[in-house]
XYZ file of C-alpha atoms in Angstrom:
599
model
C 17.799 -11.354 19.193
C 17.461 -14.468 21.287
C 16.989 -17.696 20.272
C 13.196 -18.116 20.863
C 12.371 -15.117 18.587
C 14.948 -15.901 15.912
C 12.816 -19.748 15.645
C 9.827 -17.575 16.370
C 10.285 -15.674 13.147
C 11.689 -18.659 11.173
C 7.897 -20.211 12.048
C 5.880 -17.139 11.262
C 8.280 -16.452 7.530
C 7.436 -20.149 6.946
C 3.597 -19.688 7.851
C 4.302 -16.486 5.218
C 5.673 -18.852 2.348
C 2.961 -21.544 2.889
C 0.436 -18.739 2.653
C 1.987 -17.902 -0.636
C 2.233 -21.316 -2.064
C -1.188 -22.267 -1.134
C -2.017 -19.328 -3.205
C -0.161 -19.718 -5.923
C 0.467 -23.457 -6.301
C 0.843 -23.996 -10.129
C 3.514 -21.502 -10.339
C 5.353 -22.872 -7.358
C 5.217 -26.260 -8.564
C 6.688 -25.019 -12.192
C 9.740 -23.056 -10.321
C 10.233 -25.738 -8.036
C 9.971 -28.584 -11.083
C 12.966 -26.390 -12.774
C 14.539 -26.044 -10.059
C 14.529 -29.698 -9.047
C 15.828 -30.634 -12.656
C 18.559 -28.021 -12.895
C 19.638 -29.823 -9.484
C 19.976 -33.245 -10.943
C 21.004 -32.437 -14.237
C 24.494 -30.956 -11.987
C 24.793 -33.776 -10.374
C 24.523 -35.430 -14.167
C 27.238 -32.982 -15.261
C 29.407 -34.184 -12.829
C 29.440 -37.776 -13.425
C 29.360 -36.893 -17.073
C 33.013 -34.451 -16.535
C 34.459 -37.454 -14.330
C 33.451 -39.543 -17.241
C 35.336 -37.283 -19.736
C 38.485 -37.141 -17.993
C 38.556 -40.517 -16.510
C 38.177 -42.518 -19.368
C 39.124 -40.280 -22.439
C 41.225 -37.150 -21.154
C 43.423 -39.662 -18.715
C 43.559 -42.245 -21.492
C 44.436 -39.744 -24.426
C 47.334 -38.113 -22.394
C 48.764 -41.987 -22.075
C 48.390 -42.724 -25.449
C 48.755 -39.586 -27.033
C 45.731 -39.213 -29.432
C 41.994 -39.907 -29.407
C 39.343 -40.162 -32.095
C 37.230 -37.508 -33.646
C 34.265 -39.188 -32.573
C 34.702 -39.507 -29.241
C 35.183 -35.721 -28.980
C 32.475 -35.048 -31.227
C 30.306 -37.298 -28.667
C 31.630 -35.502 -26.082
C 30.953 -32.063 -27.431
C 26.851 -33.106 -28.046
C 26.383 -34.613 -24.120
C 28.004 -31.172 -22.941
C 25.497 -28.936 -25.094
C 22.636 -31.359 -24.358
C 23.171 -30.547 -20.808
C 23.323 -27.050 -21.559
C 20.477 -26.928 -23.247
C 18.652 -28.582 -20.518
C 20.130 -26.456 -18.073
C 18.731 -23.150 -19.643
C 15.188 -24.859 -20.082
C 15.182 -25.904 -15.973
C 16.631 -22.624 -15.525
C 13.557 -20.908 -17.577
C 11.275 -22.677 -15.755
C 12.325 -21.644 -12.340
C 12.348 -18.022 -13.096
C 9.172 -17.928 -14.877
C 7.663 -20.209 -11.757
C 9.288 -18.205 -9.155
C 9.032 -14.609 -10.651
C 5.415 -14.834 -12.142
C 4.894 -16.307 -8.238
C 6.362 -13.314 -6.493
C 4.625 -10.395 -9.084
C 1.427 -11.992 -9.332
C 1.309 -12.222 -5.153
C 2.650 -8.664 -5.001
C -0.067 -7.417 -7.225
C -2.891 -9.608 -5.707
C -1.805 -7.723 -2.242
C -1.534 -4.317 -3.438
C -5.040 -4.841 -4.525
C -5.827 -6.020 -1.501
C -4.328 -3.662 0.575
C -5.887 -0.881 -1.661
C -9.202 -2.400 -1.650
C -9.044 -2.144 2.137
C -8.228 1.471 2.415
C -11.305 2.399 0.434
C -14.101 0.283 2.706
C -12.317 1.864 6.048
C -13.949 4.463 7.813
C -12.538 8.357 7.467
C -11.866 7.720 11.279
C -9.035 4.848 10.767
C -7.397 6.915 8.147
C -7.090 9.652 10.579
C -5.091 7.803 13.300
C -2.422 6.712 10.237
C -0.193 8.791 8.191
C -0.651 8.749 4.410
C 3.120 7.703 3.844
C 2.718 5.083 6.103
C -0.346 3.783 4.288
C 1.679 4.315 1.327
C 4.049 2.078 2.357
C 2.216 -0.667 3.387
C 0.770 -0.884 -0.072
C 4.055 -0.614 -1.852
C 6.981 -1.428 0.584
C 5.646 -4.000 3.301
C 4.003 -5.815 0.477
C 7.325 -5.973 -2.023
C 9.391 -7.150 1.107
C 6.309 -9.719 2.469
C 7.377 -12.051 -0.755
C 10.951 -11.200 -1.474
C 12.103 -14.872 -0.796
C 9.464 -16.065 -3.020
C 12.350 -15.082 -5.604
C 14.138 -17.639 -4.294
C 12.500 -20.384 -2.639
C 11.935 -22.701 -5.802
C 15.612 -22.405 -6.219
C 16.063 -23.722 -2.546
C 13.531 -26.279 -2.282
C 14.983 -27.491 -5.793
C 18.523 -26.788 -3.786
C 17.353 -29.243 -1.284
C 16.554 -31.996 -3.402
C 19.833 -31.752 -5.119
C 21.945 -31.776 -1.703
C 19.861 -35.267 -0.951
C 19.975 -36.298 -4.201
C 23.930 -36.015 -4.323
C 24.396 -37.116 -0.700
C 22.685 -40.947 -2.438
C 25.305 -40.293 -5.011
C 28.390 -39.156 -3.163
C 27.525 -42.774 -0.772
C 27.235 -44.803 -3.873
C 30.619 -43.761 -4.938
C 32.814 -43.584 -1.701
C 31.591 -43.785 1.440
C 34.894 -41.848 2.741
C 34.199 -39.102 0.714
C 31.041 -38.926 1.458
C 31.538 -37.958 5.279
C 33.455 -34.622 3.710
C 29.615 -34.162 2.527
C 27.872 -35.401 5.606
C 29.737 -32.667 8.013
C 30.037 -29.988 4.848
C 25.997 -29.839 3.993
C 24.843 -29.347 8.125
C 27.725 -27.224 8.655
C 26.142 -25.005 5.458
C 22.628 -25.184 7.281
C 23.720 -24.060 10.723
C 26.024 -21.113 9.182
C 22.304 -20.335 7.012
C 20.350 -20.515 10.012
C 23.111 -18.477 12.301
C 22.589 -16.053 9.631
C 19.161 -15.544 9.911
C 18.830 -15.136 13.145
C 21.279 -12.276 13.174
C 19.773 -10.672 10.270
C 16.597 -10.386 11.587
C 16.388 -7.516 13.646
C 18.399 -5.751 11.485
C 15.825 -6.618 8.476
C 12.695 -5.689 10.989
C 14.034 -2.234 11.921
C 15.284 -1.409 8.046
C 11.937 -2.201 7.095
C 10.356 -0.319 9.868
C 12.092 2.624 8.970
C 11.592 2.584 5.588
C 7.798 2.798 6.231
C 8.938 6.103 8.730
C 10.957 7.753 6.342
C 7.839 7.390 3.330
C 5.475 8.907 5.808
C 8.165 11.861 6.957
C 8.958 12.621 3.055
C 5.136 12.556 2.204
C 4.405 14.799 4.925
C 6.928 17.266 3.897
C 5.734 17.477 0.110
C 2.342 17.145 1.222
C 2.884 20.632 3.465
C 5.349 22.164 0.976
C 3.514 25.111 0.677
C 3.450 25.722 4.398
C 7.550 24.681 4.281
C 8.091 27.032 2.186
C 5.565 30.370 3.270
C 6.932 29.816 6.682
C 10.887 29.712 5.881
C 11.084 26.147 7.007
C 12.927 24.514 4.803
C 16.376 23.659 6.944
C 14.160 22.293 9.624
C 12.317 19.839 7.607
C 15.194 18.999 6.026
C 17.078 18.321 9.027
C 14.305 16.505 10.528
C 14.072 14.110 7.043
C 17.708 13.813 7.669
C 16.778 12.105 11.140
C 14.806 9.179 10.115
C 16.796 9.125 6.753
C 20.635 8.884 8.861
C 18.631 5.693 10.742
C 17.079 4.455 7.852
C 20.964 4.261 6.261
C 22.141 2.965 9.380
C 19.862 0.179 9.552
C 20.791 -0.491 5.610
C 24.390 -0.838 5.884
C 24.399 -2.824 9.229
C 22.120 -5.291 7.134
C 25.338 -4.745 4.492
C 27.774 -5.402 6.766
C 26.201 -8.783 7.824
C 25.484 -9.667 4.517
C 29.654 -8.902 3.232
C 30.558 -11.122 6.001
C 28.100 -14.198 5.256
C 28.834 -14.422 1.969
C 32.208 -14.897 1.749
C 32.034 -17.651 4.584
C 29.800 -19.510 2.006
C 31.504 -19.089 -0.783
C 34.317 -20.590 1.358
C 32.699 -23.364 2.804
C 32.285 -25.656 -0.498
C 35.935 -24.905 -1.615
C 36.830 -25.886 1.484
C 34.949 -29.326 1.326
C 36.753 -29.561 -2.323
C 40.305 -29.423 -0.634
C 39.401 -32.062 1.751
C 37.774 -34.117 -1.291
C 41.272 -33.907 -3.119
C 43.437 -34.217 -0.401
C 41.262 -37.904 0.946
C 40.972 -38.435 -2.700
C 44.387 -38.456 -3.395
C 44.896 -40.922 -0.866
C 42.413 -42.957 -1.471
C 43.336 -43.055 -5.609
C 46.704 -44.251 -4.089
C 45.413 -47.263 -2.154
C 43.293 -48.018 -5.470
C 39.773 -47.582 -3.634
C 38.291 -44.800 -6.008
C 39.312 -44.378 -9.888
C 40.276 -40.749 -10.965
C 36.468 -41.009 -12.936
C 35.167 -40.944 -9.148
C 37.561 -38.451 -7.796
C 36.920 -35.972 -10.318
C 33.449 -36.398 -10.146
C 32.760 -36.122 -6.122
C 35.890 -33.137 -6.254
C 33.509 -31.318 -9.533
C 30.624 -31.813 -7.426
C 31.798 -30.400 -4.359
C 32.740 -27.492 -6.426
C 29.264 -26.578 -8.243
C 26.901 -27.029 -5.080
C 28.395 -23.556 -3.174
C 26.202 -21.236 -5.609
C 22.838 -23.283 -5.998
C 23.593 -23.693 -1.743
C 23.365 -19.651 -1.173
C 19.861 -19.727 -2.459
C 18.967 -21.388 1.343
C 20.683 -18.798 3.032
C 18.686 -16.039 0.406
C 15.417 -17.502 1.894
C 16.242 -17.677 5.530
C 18.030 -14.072 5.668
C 14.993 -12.578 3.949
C 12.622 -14.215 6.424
C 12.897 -11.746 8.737
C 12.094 -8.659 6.115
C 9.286 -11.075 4.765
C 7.719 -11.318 8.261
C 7.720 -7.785 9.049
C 6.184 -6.536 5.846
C 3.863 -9.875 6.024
C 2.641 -7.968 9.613
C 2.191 -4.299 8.893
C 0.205 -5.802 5.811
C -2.505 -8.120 7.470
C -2.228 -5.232 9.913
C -4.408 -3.890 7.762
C -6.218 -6.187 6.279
C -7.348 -7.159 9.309
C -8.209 -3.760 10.641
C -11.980 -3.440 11.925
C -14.240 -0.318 11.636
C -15.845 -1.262 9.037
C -19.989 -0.149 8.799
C -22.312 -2.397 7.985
C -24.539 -2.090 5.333
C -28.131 -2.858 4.460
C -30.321 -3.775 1.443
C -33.138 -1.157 1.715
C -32.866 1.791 -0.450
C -34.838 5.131 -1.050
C -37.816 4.609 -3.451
C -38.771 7.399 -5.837
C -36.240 10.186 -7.344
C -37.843 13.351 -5.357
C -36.059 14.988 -2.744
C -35.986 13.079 0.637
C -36.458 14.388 4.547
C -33.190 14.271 6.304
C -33.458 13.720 10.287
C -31.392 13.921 12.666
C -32.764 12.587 16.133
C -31.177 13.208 19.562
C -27.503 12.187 18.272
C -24.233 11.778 20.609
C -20.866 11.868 19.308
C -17.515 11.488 20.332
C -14.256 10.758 18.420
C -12.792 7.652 19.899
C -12.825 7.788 24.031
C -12.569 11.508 23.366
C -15.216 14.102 25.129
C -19.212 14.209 23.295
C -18.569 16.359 20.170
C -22.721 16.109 19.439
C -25.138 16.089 22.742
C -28.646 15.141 21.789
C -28.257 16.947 18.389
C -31.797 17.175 16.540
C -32.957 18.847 13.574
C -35.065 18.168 10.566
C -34.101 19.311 6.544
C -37.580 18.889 4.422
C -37.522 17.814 1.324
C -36.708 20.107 -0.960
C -35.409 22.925 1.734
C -32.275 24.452 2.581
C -30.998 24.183 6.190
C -28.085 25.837 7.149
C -26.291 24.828 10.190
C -24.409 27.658 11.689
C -21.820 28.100 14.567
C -18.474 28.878 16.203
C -15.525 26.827 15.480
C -15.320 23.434 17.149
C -19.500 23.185 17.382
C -19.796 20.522 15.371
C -20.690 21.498 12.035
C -18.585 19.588 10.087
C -19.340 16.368 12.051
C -23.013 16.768 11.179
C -21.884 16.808 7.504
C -19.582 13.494 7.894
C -22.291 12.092 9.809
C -25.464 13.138 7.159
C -23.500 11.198 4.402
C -22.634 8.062 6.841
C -18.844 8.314 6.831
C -19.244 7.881 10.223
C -22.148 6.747 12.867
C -23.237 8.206 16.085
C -22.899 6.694 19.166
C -26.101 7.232 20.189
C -29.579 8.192 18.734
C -30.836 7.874 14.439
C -30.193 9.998 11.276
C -32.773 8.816 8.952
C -33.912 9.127 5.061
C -37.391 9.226 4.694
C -37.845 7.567 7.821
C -35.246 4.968 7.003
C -32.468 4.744 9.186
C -29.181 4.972 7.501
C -27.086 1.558 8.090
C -30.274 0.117 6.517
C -29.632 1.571 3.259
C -27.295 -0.483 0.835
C -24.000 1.012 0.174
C -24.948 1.693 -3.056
C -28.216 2.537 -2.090
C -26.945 5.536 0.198
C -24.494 7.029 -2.068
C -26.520 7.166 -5.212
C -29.106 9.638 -2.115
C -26.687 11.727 -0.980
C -23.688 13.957 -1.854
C -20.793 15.778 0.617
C -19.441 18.701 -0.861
C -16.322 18.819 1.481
C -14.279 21.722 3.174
C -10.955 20.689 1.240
C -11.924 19.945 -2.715
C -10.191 17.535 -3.906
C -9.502 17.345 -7.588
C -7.746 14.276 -9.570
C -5.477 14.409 -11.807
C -7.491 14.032 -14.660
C -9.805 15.994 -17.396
C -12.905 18.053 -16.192
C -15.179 15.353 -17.560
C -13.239 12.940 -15.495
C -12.962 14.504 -12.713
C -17.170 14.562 -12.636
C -18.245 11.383 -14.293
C -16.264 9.311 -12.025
C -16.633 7.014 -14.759
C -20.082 6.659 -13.343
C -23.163 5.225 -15.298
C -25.734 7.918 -16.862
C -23.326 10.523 -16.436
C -22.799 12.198 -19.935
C -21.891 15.332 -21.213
C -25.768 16.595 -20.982
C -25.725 15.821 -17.505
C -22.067 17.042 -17.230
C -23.076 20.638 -18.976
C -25.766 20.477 -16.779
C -24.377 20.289 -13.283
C -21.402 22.817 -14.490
C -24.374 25.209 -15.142
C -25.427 24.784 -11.447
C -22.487 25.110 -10.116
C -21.711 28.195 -12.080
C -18.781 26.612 -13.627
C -19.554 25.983 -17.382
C -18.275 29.616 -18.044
C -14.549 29.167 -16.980
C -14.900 25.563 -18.127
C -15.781 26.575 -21.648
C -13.206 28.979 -22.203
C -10.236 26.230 -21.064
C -8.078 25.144 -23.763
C -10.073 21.827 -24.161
C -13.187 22.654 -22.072
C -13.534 18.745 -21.126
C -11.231 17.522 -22.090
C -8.886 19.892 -19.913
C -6.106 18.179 -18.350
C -6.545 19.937 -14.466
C -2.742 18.472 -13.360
C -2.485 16.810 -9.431
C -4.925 18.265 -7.500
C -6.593 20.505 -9.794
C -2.759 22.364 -9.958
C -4.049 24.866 -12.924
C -7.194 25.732 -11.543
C -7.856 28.996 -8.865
C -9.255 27.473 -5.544
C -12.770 28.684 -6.724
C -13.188 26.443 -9.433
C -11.516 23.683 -7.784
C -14.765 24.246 -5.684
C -17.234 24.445 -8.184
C -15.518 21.717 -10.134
C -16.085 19.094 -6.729
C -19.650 20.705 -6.556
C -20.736 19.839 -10.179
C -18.876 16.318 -9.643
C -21.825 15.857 -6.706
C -24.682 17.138 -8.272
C -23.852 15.099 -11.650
C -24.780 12.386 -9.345
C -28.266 13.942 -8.664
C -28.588 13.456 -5.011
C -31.495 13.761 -2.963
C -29.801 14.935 -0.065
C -27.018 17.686 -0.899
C -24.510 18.308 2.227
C -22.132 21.233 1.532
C -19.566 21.800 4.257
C -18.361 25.034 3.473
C -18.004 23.857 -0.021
C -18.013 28.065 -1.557
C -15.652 29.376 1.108
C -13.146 30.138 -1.892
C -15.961 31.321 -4.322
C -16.508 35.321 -4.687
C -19.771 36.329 -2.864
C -21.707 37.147 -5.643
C -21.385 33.227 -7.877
C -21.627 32.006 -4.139
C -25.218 33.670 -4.039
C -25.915 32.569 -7.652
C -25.119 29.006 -6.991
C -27.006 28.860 -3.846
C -30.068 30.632 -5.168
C -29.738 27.785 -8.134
C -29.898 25.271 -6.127
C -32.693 26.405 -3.002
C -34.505 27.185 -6.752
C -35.053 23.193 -6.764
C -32.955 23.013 -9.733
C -30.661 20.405 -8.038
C -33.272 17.958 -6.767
C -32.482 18.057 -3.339
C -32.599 18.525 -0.129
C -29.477 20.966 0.888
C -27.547 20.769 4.091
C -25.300 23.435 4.252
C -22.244 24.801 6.596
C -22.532 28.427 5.987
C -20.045 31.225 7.526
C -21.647 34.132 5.287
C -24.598 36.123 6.139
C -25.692 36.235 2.381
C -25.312 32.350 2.252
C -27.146 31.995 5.870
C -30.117 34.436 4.790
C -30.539 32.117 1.508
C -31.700 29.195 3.886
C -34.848 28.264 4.641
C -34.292 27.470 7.711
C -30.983 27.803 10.365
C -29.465 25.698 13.154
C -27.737 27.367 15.245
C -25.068 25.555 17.254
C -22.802 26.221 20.208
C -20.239 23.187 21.770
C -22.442 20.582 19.671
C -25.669 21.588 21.198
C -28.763 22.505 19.105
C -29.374 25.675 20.806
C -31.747 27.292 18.352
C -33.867 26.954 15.128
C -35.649 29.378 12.783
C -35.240 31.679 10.071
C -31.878 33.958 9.748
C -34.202 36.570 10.834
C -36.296 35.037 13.763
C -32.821 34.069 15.220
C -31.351 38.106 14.870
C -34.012 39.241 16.346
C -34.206 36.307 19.278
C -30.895 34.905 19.900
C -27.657 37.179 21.119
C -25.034 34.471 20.373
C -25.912 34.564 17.047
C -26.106 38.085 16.473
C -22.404 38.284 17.730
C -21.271 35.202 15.773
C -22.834 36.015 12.524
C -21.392 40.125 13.039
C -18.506 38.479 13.671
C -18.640 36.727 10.387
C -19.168 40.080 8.471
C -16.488 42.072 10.115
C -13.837 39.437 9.086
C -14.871 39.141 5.527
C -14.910 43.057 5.216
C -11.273 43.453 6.644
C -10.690 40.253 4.526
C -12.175 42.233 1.418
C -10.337 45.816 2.362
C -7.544 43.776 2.810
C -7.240 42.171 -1.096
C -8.353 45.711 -2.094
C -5.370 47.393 -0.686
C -3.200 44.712 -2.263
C -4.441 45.075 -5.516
């Protein structure tokens, strides 16, 4: 790494530190207090030792005895320093450690927090491991020194605190300090600058090898249908090989620096003895001053490492400081208004000549327009890759169109309040997703006005209270991660129930009974066209029984309207749709002679 990066990361890891102690300034200043104390009180100690052997050890070998009291005196200053020691010591790890966890928690929040206001179309361009790791790993390593730093700032004081002291006692001696303590600094800062790249690409690859592994759990199912296993394994063994790599060159560095430091101060110690010696000779120091400038040299090597701690974690610091504000700063975020929908009837869901695309990508939706009344069931039908499913983001808001309005009741939808627009509408996605939680948790949300009537009562719609009443603890049902213990038909009915508890006004359902026999499929959707539900139902339909439930159909082809009407108006009008919907039936029939040869 060349020079002006290495001082350009030393500036941004600083910038990183002052961020955290402006944050956190109480706890800093209690660390750095302790710290600062522990300093002086070793620089104490070591006029108090070249005390002790100066004028009583010296003396009592002459003479041959000393008095009890002396060594009784002696005994109290050494545990009064001790005790003061552990009480600075306290304080610096209670400063610097409540620092570092409270900061690491604040972040994670943050980061979290984040996630959750983004847009479904920033998720998709990261992977969930990486996202995982920028709430857990990048924010760890962005305030590792904070461990640290109160011991080096407090390090700092002490090296110009016994620099004054080490001058007050012999100036001679003190020049073994003056070219020791830079000579310390530049090997610290040499350090850093070589560790950095090595800490930027372990860190880096840390945050690859979390979104490899979560990849391959996340698909373990496909791993293991397909036979796959030695090739994911070998391809984890990749970015985990590089991952070691990157670890043990940090290692190496690190076995080589800290021996050099630990060297350093004896080395400074030898020359203190050795110009000691000769200065106790010409009668310019006494042995109290030798001892105590030789004692001194010898307890500033380990307080001395904590500099080089900060400055070789800079580099990690910096590069999980980055991929952090990377996203906290990330834009996509829609805007929100303050109107919401008045009244609790169903509402009239509108969508007028809408355009979409997904990033610079080709129009998904061309001038898409369609109307569900209030109350109705419209069921948008077409081939795969018309659209359907970006109707359904785009009904709920998750995204916006690029051109042309999706209204409620004649209110456009980034003028509804956030909360205003999700207590109006539900998705019922493609994928149900199912927490690992109770049935009651899993559909109160821990939302307000959702009890067990209302619970019961959406279960009932979604023809799920039978299963749900014969589980071990009906609601109280542990479901395990992702709904683990449940068949992928009640996962289904389970994510339904968890919408309509809610009581939406507008109901979108993206092919939210695909794993749900025919016949409760039918039940549920007669249930809720009944009005039972409230609302007005948007539904991606594959079936011919769940198409001829809807009041009305919109038939789609390359994310063009193409026609509208009834299921029958468009048989008896439209070929396209005659051979898609056939199409649909012949699959589920070999589908359903299929299973029935199985069983």
């Amino acid at each position: 790494m060349s020079t002006r990066s290495s001082r350009d990361v030393l500036v941004r890891g600083l910038h990183v530190l002052g961020r955290a102690i402006r944050t956190e300034p109480r706890l800093f200043t209690i660390g750095v207090a302790g710290s600062s104390l522990f300093g002086l009180l070793v620089i104490a100690n070591s006029y108090v030792v070249g005390a002790v052997i100066g004028r009583v050890v010296v003396p009592a070998f002459a003479s041959g005895s000393t008095s009890t009291g002396t060594l009784v005196l002696i005994a109290a200053v050494f545990l009064g320093l001790s005790v003061l020691r552990v009480a600075t010591i306290f304080g610096r790890r209670l400063g610097a450690g409540y620092m570092q966890f409270r900061l690491q928690a604040r972040y994670r929040r943050a980061v979290t927090r984040r996630y959750l206001s983004l847009p479904p179309a920033w998720h998709q361009k990261h992977a969930t491991g990486t996202l995982l790791s920028n709430a857990n790993s990048d924010v760890e390593a962005a305030f590792v020194p904070i461990a640290p730093l109160p011991f080096a700032v407090g390090t700092i004081v002490m090296i110009l605190a016994a620099v004054v002291a080490l001058f007050l006692t012999d100036w001679v001696l003190a020049m073994v300090g003056v070219v020791l303590f830079p000579a310390l600094f530049a090997l610290n800062t040499f350090y850093a600058r070589r560790m950095s790249p090595r800490q930027i690409k372990a860190q880096q690859m840390r945050a690859k090898v979390s979104a490899v592994a979560h990849e391959s759990f996340d698909g373990a199912l496909v791993v293991k249908t397909m036979g796959r296993e030695e090739d994911e394994s070998r391809r984890f063994k990749v970015f985990v090989d590089e991952l070691r790599d990157s670890l043990i060159s940090v290692g190496r560095l690190r076995g080589l620096f800290d021996p050099i430091m630990d060297a350093l101060p004896s080395v400074g110690t030898l020359a203190v003895l050795l110009l000691g010696a000769w200065r106790l000779q010409n009668g310019a120091i006494s042995v109290t001053e030798l001892v105590t400038v030789a004692f001194l040299f010898t307890v500033l090597a380990f307080p001395v490492r904590a500099i080089g701690w900060v400055l070789g974690e800079l580099p990690r610091s910096v590069a999980g400081w980055e991929r952090v504000q990377a996203v906290l700063a990330a834009d996509g975020d829609l805007a929100y208004g303050s109107a919401t929908v008045a009244g609790s009837e169903p509402v009239t869901l509108r969508f007028d000549k809408v355009d979409f695309a997904y990033g610079d990508g080709p129009l998904v939706l061309n001038d898409v327009s369609f109307t569900v009344p209030p109350g109705k069931t419209v069921a948008l039908v077409g081939a795969t890759g018309s659209g359907k499913s970006t109707i359904a983001s785009l009904a709920v808001r998750l995204v916006d169109p690029d051109a042309g309005v999706i209204t409620f009741d004649g209110t456009e939808l980034p003028a509804l309040s956030e909360a205003g627009l999700t207590s109006a509408s539900a998705l019922v996605p493609q994928l149900p997703f199912v927490f690992d939680d109770t049935v009651r948790g899993n559909i109160t949300l821990e939302r307000d006005g959702v009890d067990d009537e209302a619970v019961w009562a959406a279960l009932r719609l979604a023809e799920a209270d039978g299963f749900v009443a014969k589980l071990p603890d009906a609601l109280d049902t542990a479901v395990g991660e992702r709904g683990t213990s449940l068949s992928g038909g009640q996962r289904q009915r389970l994510t339904l129930a968890r919408a309509l508890a809610g009581r939406p006004r507008v109901l979108v359902l993206d092919d939210a009974t695909s794993a749900v026999d025919p016949r409760v499929e039918a039940a549920i959707l007669a249930s809720l066209r009944g009005g039972d539900a409230g609302a007005s139902i948007l539904v991606v339909a594959y079936r011919r029984a769940t198409i001829a439930l809807a009041d009305e159909v919109v038939y789609l082809e390359q994310g063009k309207v193409v026609a509208t009407g009834t299921h029958t108006e468009l048989l008896a009008a439209h070929a396209g749709y005659i051979e898609l919907v056939t199409a649909y039936e012949r699959a589920e029939a070999e589908k359903a002679e299929a299973e029935r040869v199985e069983a």
